[in-house]
Amino acid sequence: MKSRLACLFLAVTAAAFASKDKPVIGLSLDTLKEERWQHDRDTFIAAAEKLGATVIVQSANSDDTRQVRDVESLISRGVDVLVIVPHNGDAMTRAVKSANEAKIPVIAYDRLILNANIDYYLTFDNVKVGEAQASYAAARLPKNRPAKIVRIYGAPTDNNAKMFKQGQDNILDPLIKAGKITVLHEDWALDWKPENGKKIMNAAITKSGRGIDMVVVSNDGTAGGAIQALLEEGLAGKVLVTGQDADLAACQRILRGTQAMTVYKPLKNLATLAAQVAVDVAKGNRPTTPSTLDNGTKQVPSIFEKVISVDKENLAATVIADGFHKAEALR
Ligand code: BGC
């Protein structure tokens, strides 16, 4: 990663403004409920502090009004740059307007903010996440009959949830058209809540019975909910379930056999990169990026980090070798 970063930052133009040695970064998070966001926060703060910055963190508990207020309070505290994980990619447009008026640059982290004048978007390749989940299932279809599957998408307010579905569609649509897959039930899990994952799974079982082969679930939290419903029916371990985030509980389920796979996103890379970009931008620089993405207002300079498909076979060589979880924690 070092060499890629070096390339990125070589392209930095000379500071247009007087550079600030100790910038203050406002980090506005949707939530800290899912384990991954705690990793993101901790790594981001550590990396930013190493670069001489201070980070003020706010978490909105999945509440749009509260997140807009959080961002406005960070603006009034005079932060030099904002890093935002929006709960709702549309609702944050208003908060970005306030930041624009105050001339504070905005970086969307992990999730895109739509129809807004943001400066950067740093994320993982979210379409690839969906493709990894669906490809894992597609490689394991029953031989002599169509696979019966359930699809559990993420929060409809999260642009990423749509990207994950798009990636899944890329793989599943041709198989559905060819009659190799039958979708028994599908739904969106509001706010990515595990209990909503469970409700959708319960509804699928009530509607279609126990003959389910696979559940393509978009993240580990909601997969946990779905697996709870399967456990109560004595079906856990018999149905292939996908996920994302390499949450500790999900990795434990993979080793126990109740969840088949997860998608590991090396958060350390993204959070470290975001801290570097934030500090650089706060100093008045404009780091160049390898990609752009249209958010409805502009082509936003973007970076898409790579993701890794993980199951029982490669868990040790990926998640553990990377230090994301300790081997002892998984025993
Ligand atoms: C993130 C996922 C996460 C989900 C729920 C998505 O935007 O990309 O990693 O599981 O939100 O927090």
CSV table of C-alpha atoms and ligand atoms in Angstrom, one decimal:
chain,number,residue,atom,x,y,z
A,1,MET,CA,0.0,0.0,0.0
A,2,LYS,CA,2.9,2.3,0.8
A,3,SER,CA,4.0,2.6,-2.9
A,4,ARG,CA,0.4,3.3,-4.1
A,5,LEU,CA,0.1,6.0,-1.5
A,6,ALA,CA,3.4,7.4,-2.5
A,7,CYS,CA,2.2,7.6,-6.1
A,8,LEU,CA,-1.0,9.3,-5.0
A,9,PHE,CA,0.7,11.8,-2.9
A,10,LEU,CA,3.5,12.6,-5.4
A,11,ALA,CA,0.7,14.1,-7.5
A,12,VAL,CA,-0.2,16.6,-4.8
A,13,THR,CA,-0.1,20.1,-6.0
A,14,ALA,CA,1.7,22.7,-3.9
A,15,ALA,CA,-0.4,24.0,-1.1
A,16,ALA,CA,-2.5,26.9,-2.1
A,17,PHE,CA,-3.0,28.0,1.4
A,18,ALA,CA,-0.8,28.4,4.5
A,19,SER,CA,-0.4,24.8,5.7
A,20,LYS,CA,-1.7,23.9,9.1
A,21,ASP,CA,0.5,21.7,11.2
A,22,LYS,CA,-2.2,20.5,13.5
A,23,PRO,CA,-5.5,20.3,11.6
A,24,VAL,CA,-8.7,19.4,13.4
A,25,ILE,CA,-10.8,16.8,11.6
A,26,GLY,CA,-14.5,16.3,12.3
A,27,LEU,CA,-15.5,12.6,11.9
A,28,SER,CA,-19.3,12.1,11.7
A,29,LEU,CA,-20.4,8.5,11.8
A,30,ASP,CA,-23.8,7.1,11.2
A,31,THR,CA,-23.5,4.5,13.9
A,32,LEU,CA,-21.0,2.7,16.1
A,33,LYS,CA,-23.3,-0.3,16.6
A,34,GLU,CA,-21.7,-2.6,14.0
A,35,GLU,CA,-18.2,-3.7,15.0
A,36,ARG,CA,-16.6,-2.5,11.8
A,37,TRP,CA,-17.2,1.2,12.5
A,38,GLN,CA,-15.4,0.9,15.8
A,39,HIS,CA,-12.4,-0.4,13.9
A,40,ASP,CA,-12.7,2.4,11.4
A,41,ARG,CA,-12.9,5.0,14.1
A,42,ASP,CA,-9.9,3.7,16.1
A,43,THR,CA,-7.7,3.3,13.1
A,44,PHE,CA,-8.6,6.6,11.6
A,45,ILE,CA,-7.9,8.5,14.9
A,46,ALA,CA,-4.6,6.7,15.4
A,47,ALA,CA,-3.5,7.5,11.8
A,48,ALA,CA,-4.6,11.1,12.0
A,49,GLU,CA,-2.9,11.7,15.3
A,50,LYS,CA,0.3,10.3,14.0
A,51,LEU,CA,0.1,13.0,11.3
A,52,GLY,CA,-0.3,15.7,14.0
A,53,ALA,CA,-4.1,16.1,13.6
A,54,THR,CA,-6.8,16.0,16.2
A,55,VAL,CA,-10.1,14.2,15.6
A,56,ILE,CA,-13.5,15.1,17.0
A,57,VAL,CA,-15.9,12.1,16.6
A,58,GLN,CA,-19.7,12.2,16.5
A,59,SER,CA,-22.0,9.2,16.1
A,60,ALA,CA,-25.7,9.7,15.1
A,61,ASN,CA,-27.2,6.4,16.1
A,62,SER,CA,-28.8,6.0,12.6
A,63,ASP,CA,-30.8,9.2,13.0
A,64,ASP,CA,-30.7,11.7,10.0
A,65,THR,CA,-31.7,14.7,12.0
A,66,ARG,CA,-29.1,14.0,14.6
A,67,GLN,CA,-26.4,13.5,12.0
A,68,VAL,CA,-27.2,16.8,10.3
A,69,ARG,CA,-27.0,18.4,13.7
A,70,ASP,CA,-23.7,16.6,14.4
A,71,VAL,CA,-22.2,18.0,11.2
A,72,GLU,CA,-23.5,21.5,11.9
A,73,SER,CA,-21.9,21.4,15.4
A,74,LEU,CA,-18.6,20.2,13.9
A,75,ILE,CA,-18.8,23.1,11.4
A,76,SER,CA,-19.4,25.6,14.2
A,77,ARG,CA,-16.5,24.2,16.2
A,78,GLY,CA,-14.3,25.3,13.2
A,79,VAL,CA,-13.0,21.9,12.0
A,80,ASP,CA,-10.6,22.1,9.0
A,81,VAL,CA,-12.1,19.1,7.2
A,82,LEU,CA,-15.1,16.8,7.6
A,83,VAL,CA,-15.1,13.1,7.1
A,84,ILE,CA,-18.6,11.7,6.9
A,85,VAL,CA,-20.1,8.2,6.9
A,86,PRO,CA,-23.7,9.1,6.1
A,87,HIS,CA,-26.7,7.2,7.5
A,88,ASN,CA,-28.7,8.4,4.5
A,89,GLY,CA,-26.8,9.4,1.3
A,90,ASP,CA,-29.7,11.8,0.4
A,91,ALA,CA,-30.3,13.4,3.8
A,92,MET,CA,-26.7,14.5,4.2
A,93,THR,CA,-26.9,16.7,1.1
A,94,ARG,CA,-28.2,19.5,3.4
A,95,ALA,CA,-25.3,19.2,5.8
A,96,VAL,CA,-22.8,19.3,3.0
A,97,LYS,CA,-24.3,22.6,1.8
A,98,SER,CA,-23.6,24.1,5.2
A,99,ALA,CA,-20.0,22.8,5.0
A,100,ASN,CA,-19.6,24.3,1.5
A,101,GLU,CA,-20.9,27.6,2.7
A,102,ALA,CA,-18.3,27.5,5.5
A,103,LYS,CA,-15.6,26.5,3.0
A,104,ILE,CA,-14.9,23.2,4.8
A,105,PRO,CA,-13.9,20.4,2.6
A,106,VAL,CA,-15.9,17.1,2.8
A,107,ILE,CA,-14.8,13.6,2.4
A,108,ALA,CA,-17.4,10.9,2.1
A,109,TYR,CA,-16.1,7.8,3.9
A,110,ASP,CA,-17.3,4.3,2.8
A,111,ARG,CA,-20.7,5.5,1.8
A,112,LEU,CA,-21.5,8.0,-0.9
A,113,ILE,CA,-23.3,11.3,-0.3
A,114,LEU,CA,-25.6,12.0,-3.2
A,115,ASN,CA,-26.3,15.3,-5.0
A,116,ALA,CA,-23.8,17.3,-3.0
A,117,ASN,CA,-20.6,19.1,-3.6
A,118,ILE,CA,-18.2,16.8,-1.8
A,119,ASP,CA,-14.4,16.8,-2.4
A,120,TYR,CA,-13.5,13.1,-2.2
A,121,TYR,CA,-15.1,9.6,-1.8
A,122,LEU,CA,-13.0,6.9,-0.2
A,123,THR,CA,-14.5,3.4,-0.1
A,124,PHE,CA,-14.2,-0.2,-1.0
A,125,ASP,CA,-15.2,-1.7,-4.4
A,126,ASN,CA,-18.8,-2.2,-3.3
A,127,VAL,CA,-20.0,-3.8,-6.5
A,128,LYS,CA,-17.2,-6.3,-6.1
A,129,VAL,CA,-18.5,-7.1,-2.6
A,130,GLY,CA,-21.9,-8.1,-4.0
A,131,GLU,CA,-20.2,-10.1,-6.8
A,132,ALA,CA,-18.0,-11.9,-4.3
A,133,GLN,CA,-21.1,-12.9,-2.2
A,134,ALA,CA,-23.1,-14.1,-5.2
A,135,SER,CA,-20.2,-15.8,-6.9
A,136,TYR,CA,-19.6,-17.8,-3.7
A,137,ALA,CA,-23.2,-19.0,-3.8
A,138,ALA,CA,-23.2,-19.5,-7.6
A,139,ALA,CA,-20.2,-21.9,-7.4
A,140,ARG,CA,-22.2,-24.1,-5.0
A,141,LEU,CA,-25.6,-24.6,-6.7
A,142,PRO,CA,-27.2,-28.0,-6.5
A,143,LYS,CA,-26.3,-30.2,-9.5
A,144,ASN,CA,-29.7,-31.5,-10.7
A,145,ARG,CA,-32.3,-28.9,-9.8
A,146,PRO,CA,-32.7,-25.1,-9.5
A,147,ALA,CA,-31.3,-23.6,-6.2
A,148,LYS,CA,-33.9,-22.1,-4.0
A,149,ILE,CA,-32.5,-18.9,-2.6
A,150,VAL,CA,-33.5,-16.0,-0.3
A,151,ARG,CA,-32.0,-12.5,-0.8
A,152,ILE,CA,-31.6,-10.1,2.1
A,153,TYR,CA,-30.4,-6.6,1.0
A,154,GLY,CA,-29.1,-3.8,3.3
A,155,ALA,CA,-30.6,-0.5,4.3
A,156,PRO,CA,-32.4,1.2,1.4
A,157,THR,CA,-31.1,4.6,2.7
A,158,ASP,CA,-27.5,3.4,2.2
A,159,ASN,CA,-26.2,3.9,-1.4
A,160,ASN,CA,-23.7,1.0,-0.7
A,161,ALA,CA,-26.7,-1.4,-0.2
A,162,LYS,CA,-27.7,-0.7,-3.8
A,163,MET,CA,-24.1,-1.3,-5.0
A,164,PHE,CA,-24.0,-4.6,-3.2
A,165,LYS,CA,-27.3,-5.6,-4.8
A,166,GLN,CA,-26.0,-4.5,-8.2
A,167,GLY,CA,-22.9,-6.7,-7.8
A,168,GLN,CA,-25.1,-9.7,-6.7
A,169,ASP,CA,-27.4,-9.0,-9.7
A,170,ASN,CA,-24.4,-9.1,-12.1
A,171,ILE,CA,-23.8,-12.8,-11.1
A,172,LEU,CA,-27.4,-14.0,-10.2
A,173,ASP,CA,-29.5,-12.5,-12.9
A,174,PRO,CA,-28.2,-14.7,-15.7
A,175,LEU,CA,-28.6,-17.8,-13.5
A,176,ILE,CA,-32.1,-16.8,-12.6
A,177,LYS,CA,-32.9,-16.3,-16.3
A,178,ALA,CA,-31.4,-19.7,-17.1
A,179,GLY,CA,-33.7,-21.3,-14.5
A,180,LYS,CA,-30.7,-22.4,-12.4
A,181,ILE,CA,-31.9,-20.3,-9.4
A,182,THR,CA,-35.3,-19.6,-8.0
A,183,VAL,CA,-35.7,-16.6,-5.7
A,184,LEU,CA,-38.2,-17.6,-3.0
A,185,HIS,CA,-38.2,-14.3,-1.1
A,186,GLU,CA,-36.3,-11.0,-1.1
A,187,ASP,CA,-36.4,-7.8,1.0
A,188,TRP,CA,-34.4,-4.9,2.4
A,189,ALA,CA,-33.3,-4.8,6.0
A,190,LEU,CA,-34.1,-1.3,7.3
A,191,ASP,CA,-31.1,0.3,9.0
A,192,TRP,CA,-29.1,-2.9,8.5
A,193,LYS,CA,-30.6,-4.1,11.8
A,194,PRO,CA,-29.9,-7.8,12.7
A,195,GLU,CA,-33.5,-8.1,13.9
A,196,ASN,CA,-34.7,-7.1,10.5
A,197,GLY,CA,-32.5,-9.7,8.9
A,198,LYS,CA,-34.2,-12.2,11.2
A,199,LYS,CA,-37.7,-11.0,10.4
A,200,ILE,CA,-37.0,-11.3,6.6
A,201,MET,CA,-35.7,-14.9,7.1
A,202,ASN,CA,-38.8,-15.8,9.3
A,203,ALA,CA,-41.0,-14.4,6.5
A,204,ALA,CA,-39.2,-16.5,3.9
A,205,ILE,CA,-39.6,-19.7,5.9
A,206,THR,CA,-43.3,-19.0,6.6
A,207,LYS,CA,-43.9,-18.3,2.9
A,208,SER,CA,-41.8,-21.0,1.3
A,209,GLY,CA,-41.1,-23.7,3.9
A,210,ARG,CA,-37.8,-25.2,5.0
A,211,GLY,CA,-36.5,-26.1,1.5
A,212,ILE,CA,-34.1,-23.2,1.2
A,213,ASP,CA,-30.6,-23.8,-0.2
A,214,MET,CA,-29.0,-20.4,0.2
A,215,VAL,CA,-29.4,-17.0,1.7
A,216,VAL,CA,-27.5,-14.3,0.0
A,217,VAL,CA,-27.2,-11.7,2.8
A,218,SER,CA,-25.4,-8.4,2.3
A,219,ASN,CA,-23.6,-8.1,5.6
A,220,ASP,CA,-22.6,-10.0,8.7
A,221,GLY,CA,-24.9,-8.2,11.1
A,222,THR,CA,-28.1,-9.1,9.2
A,223,ALA,CA,-26.6,-12.5,8.4
A,224,GLY,CA,-26.5,-13.0,12.2
A,225,GLY,CA,-30.2,-12.3,12.4
A,226,ALA,CA,-31.0,-14.6,9.5
A,227,ILE,CA,-28.9,-17.4,11.1
A,228,GLN,CA,-30.7,-17.0,14.4
A,229,ALA,CA,-34.0,-17.6,12.5
A,230,LEU,CA,-32.4,-20.7,10.8
A,231,LEU,CA,-31.2,-21.9,14.2
A,232,GLU,CA,-34.7,-21.8,15.6
A,233,GLU,CA,-35.9,-24.0,12.7
A,234,GLY,CA,-33.0,-26.4,13.1
A,235,LEU,CA,-31.7,-25.3,9.7
A,236,ALA,CA,-28.5,-23.5,10.7
A,237,GLY,CA,-25.5,-25.1,9.0
A,238,LYS,CA,-27.7,-26.7,6.3
A,239,VAL,CA,-28.3,-23.5,4.4
A,240,LEU,CA,-25.5,-21.5,2.8
A,241,VAL,CA,-25.4,-18.0,4.2
A,242,THR,CA,-23.2,-15.1,2.9
A,243,GLY,CA,-22.1,-11.9,4.7
A,244,GLN,CA,-19.6,-9.0,4.7
A,245,ASP,CA,-17.3,-7.3,7.2
A,246,ALA,CA,-15.5,-10.2,8.8
A,247,ASP,CA,-17.1,-9.3,12.2
A,248,LEU,CA,-15.7,-11.4,15.0
A,249,ALA,CA,-19.1,-13.2,15.5
A,250,ALA,CA,-19.3,-13.9,11.8
A,251,CYS,CA,-15.8,-15.4,11.7
A,252,GLN,CA,-16.8,-17.6,14.6
A,253,ARG,CA,-19.9,-18.7,12.8
A,254,ILE,CA,-17.8,-19.5,9.7
A,255,LEU,CA,-15.5,-21.8,11.8
A,256,ARG,CA,-18.6,-23.4,13.4
A,257,GLY,CA,-20.2,-23.9,10.0
A,258,THR,CA,-23.4,-21.8,10.4
A,259,GLN,CA,-22.2,-19.1,8.0
A,260,ALA,CA,-20.4,-20.0,4.8
A,261,MET,CA,-18.5,-16.8,3.9
A,262,THR,CA,-17.9,-13.2,4.6
A,263,VAL,CA,-16.2,-10.4,2.6
A,264,TYR,CA,-13.2,-9.0,4.4
A,265,LYS,CA,-12.6,-5.3,3.8
A,266,PRO,CA,-9.1,-4.3,5.1
A,267,LEU,CA,-10.4,-1.3,7.1
A,268,LYS,CA,-6.9,-0.4,8.2
A,269,ASN,CA,-6.0,0.5,4.6
A,270,LEU,CA,-9.1,2.6,4.1
A,271,ALA,CA,-9.0,4.4,7.4
A,272,THR,CA,-5.3,5.1,7.1
A,273,LEU,CA,-5.7,6.4,3.6
A,274,ALA,CA,-8.7,8.6,4.7
A,275,ALA,CA,-6.6,10.1,7.5
A,276,GLN,CA,-3.8,11.0,5.1
A,277,VAL,CA,-6.2,12.5,2.6
A,278,ALA,CA,-8.1,14.4,5.3
A,279,VAL,CA,-4.8,15.9,6.7
A,280,ASP,CA,-3.6,16.8,3.2
A,281,VAL,CA,-6.9,18.4,2.3
A,282,ALA,CA,-6.9,20.4,5.6
A,283,LYS,CA,-3.5,21.7,4.6
A,284,GLY,CA,-5.0,23.1,1.4
A,285,ASN,CA,-3.7,20.4,-1.0
A,286,ARG,CA,-5.7,18.5,-3.6
A,287,PRO,CA,-4.5,14.9,-3.7
A,288,THR,CA,-5.2,13.2,-7.0
A,289,THR,CA,-7.1,9.9,-7.0
A,290,PRO,CA,-7.1,7.0,-9.5
A,291,SER,CA,-10.9,7.1,-10.1
A,292,THR,CA,-14.0,9.3,-10.1
A,293,LEU,CA,-17.7,8.5,-9.4
A,294,ASP,CA,-20.8,10.5,-10.4
A,295,ASN,CA,-22.8,11.4,-7.3
A,296,GLY,CA,-25.5,13.4,-9.2
A,297,THR,CA,-23.7,16.7,-8.8
A,298,LYS,CA,-20.2,16.0,-10.0
A,299,GLN,CA,-17.5,13.4,-10.8
A,300,VAL,CA,-16.2,13.0,-7.3
A,301,PRO,CA,-12.5,12.1,-7.0
A,302,SER,CA,-12.7,8.5,-5.6
A,303,ILE,CA,-10.6,5.6,-4.3
A,304,PHE,CA,-11.9,2.0,-4.3
A,305,GLU,CA,-10.0,-0.3,-2.1
A,306,LYS,CA,-9.9,-4.1,-2.8
A,307,VAL,CA,-12.0,-6.7,-1.0
A,308,ILE,CA,-11.3,-10.3,-0.2
A,309,SER,CA,-13.8,-13.3,-0.2
A,310,VAL,CA,-13.3,-15.3,3.0
A,311,ASP,CA,-14.5,-18.7,4.1
A,312,LYS,CA,-13.2,-21.5,6.4
A,313,GLU,CA,-10.4,-22.3,4.0
A,314,ASN,CA,-8.7,-18.9,3.9
A,315,LEU,CA,-9.7,-17.2,7.2
A,316,ALA,CA,-6.3,-17.8,8.8
A,317,ALA,CA,-4.4,-16.6,5.8
A,318,THR,CA,-6.5,-13.4,5.5
A,319,VAL,CA,-8.4,-12.0,8.5
A,320,ILE,CA,-6.0,-13.5,11.1
A,321,ALA,CA,-2.7,-13.0,9.2
A,322,ASP,CA,-3.7,-9.4,8.7
A,323,GLY,CA,-4.2,-9.0,12.5
A,324,PHE,CA,-7.9,-8.0,12.1
A,325,HIS,CA,-8.8,-10.7,14.7
A,326,LYS,CA,-6.6,-12.7,16.9
A,327,ALA,CA,-6.6,-16.5,16.4
A,328,GLU,CA,-7.4,-17.0,20.2
A,329,ALA,CA,-10.5,-14.9,19.8
A,330,LEU,CA,-11.8,-17.4,17.2
A,331,ARG,CA,-11.4,-20.5,19.3
B,1,BGC,C1,-20.9,-0.8,4.9
B,1,BGC,C2,-20.9,-2.2,5.4
B,1,BGC,C3,-21.7,-2.3,6.7
B,1,BGC,C4,-23.1,-1.7,6.5
B,1,BGC,C5,-23.8,-1.6,7.8
B,1,BGC,C6,-22.4,-0.4,4.7
B,1,BGC,O1,-22.4,0.9,4.1
B,1,BGC,O2,-20.2,-0.7,3.7
B,1,BGC,O3,-19.5,-2.6,5.6
B,1,BGC,O4,-21.9,-3.7,7.1
B,1,BGC,O5,-23.0,-0.4,5.9
B,1,BGC,O6,-23.2,-0.7,8.7
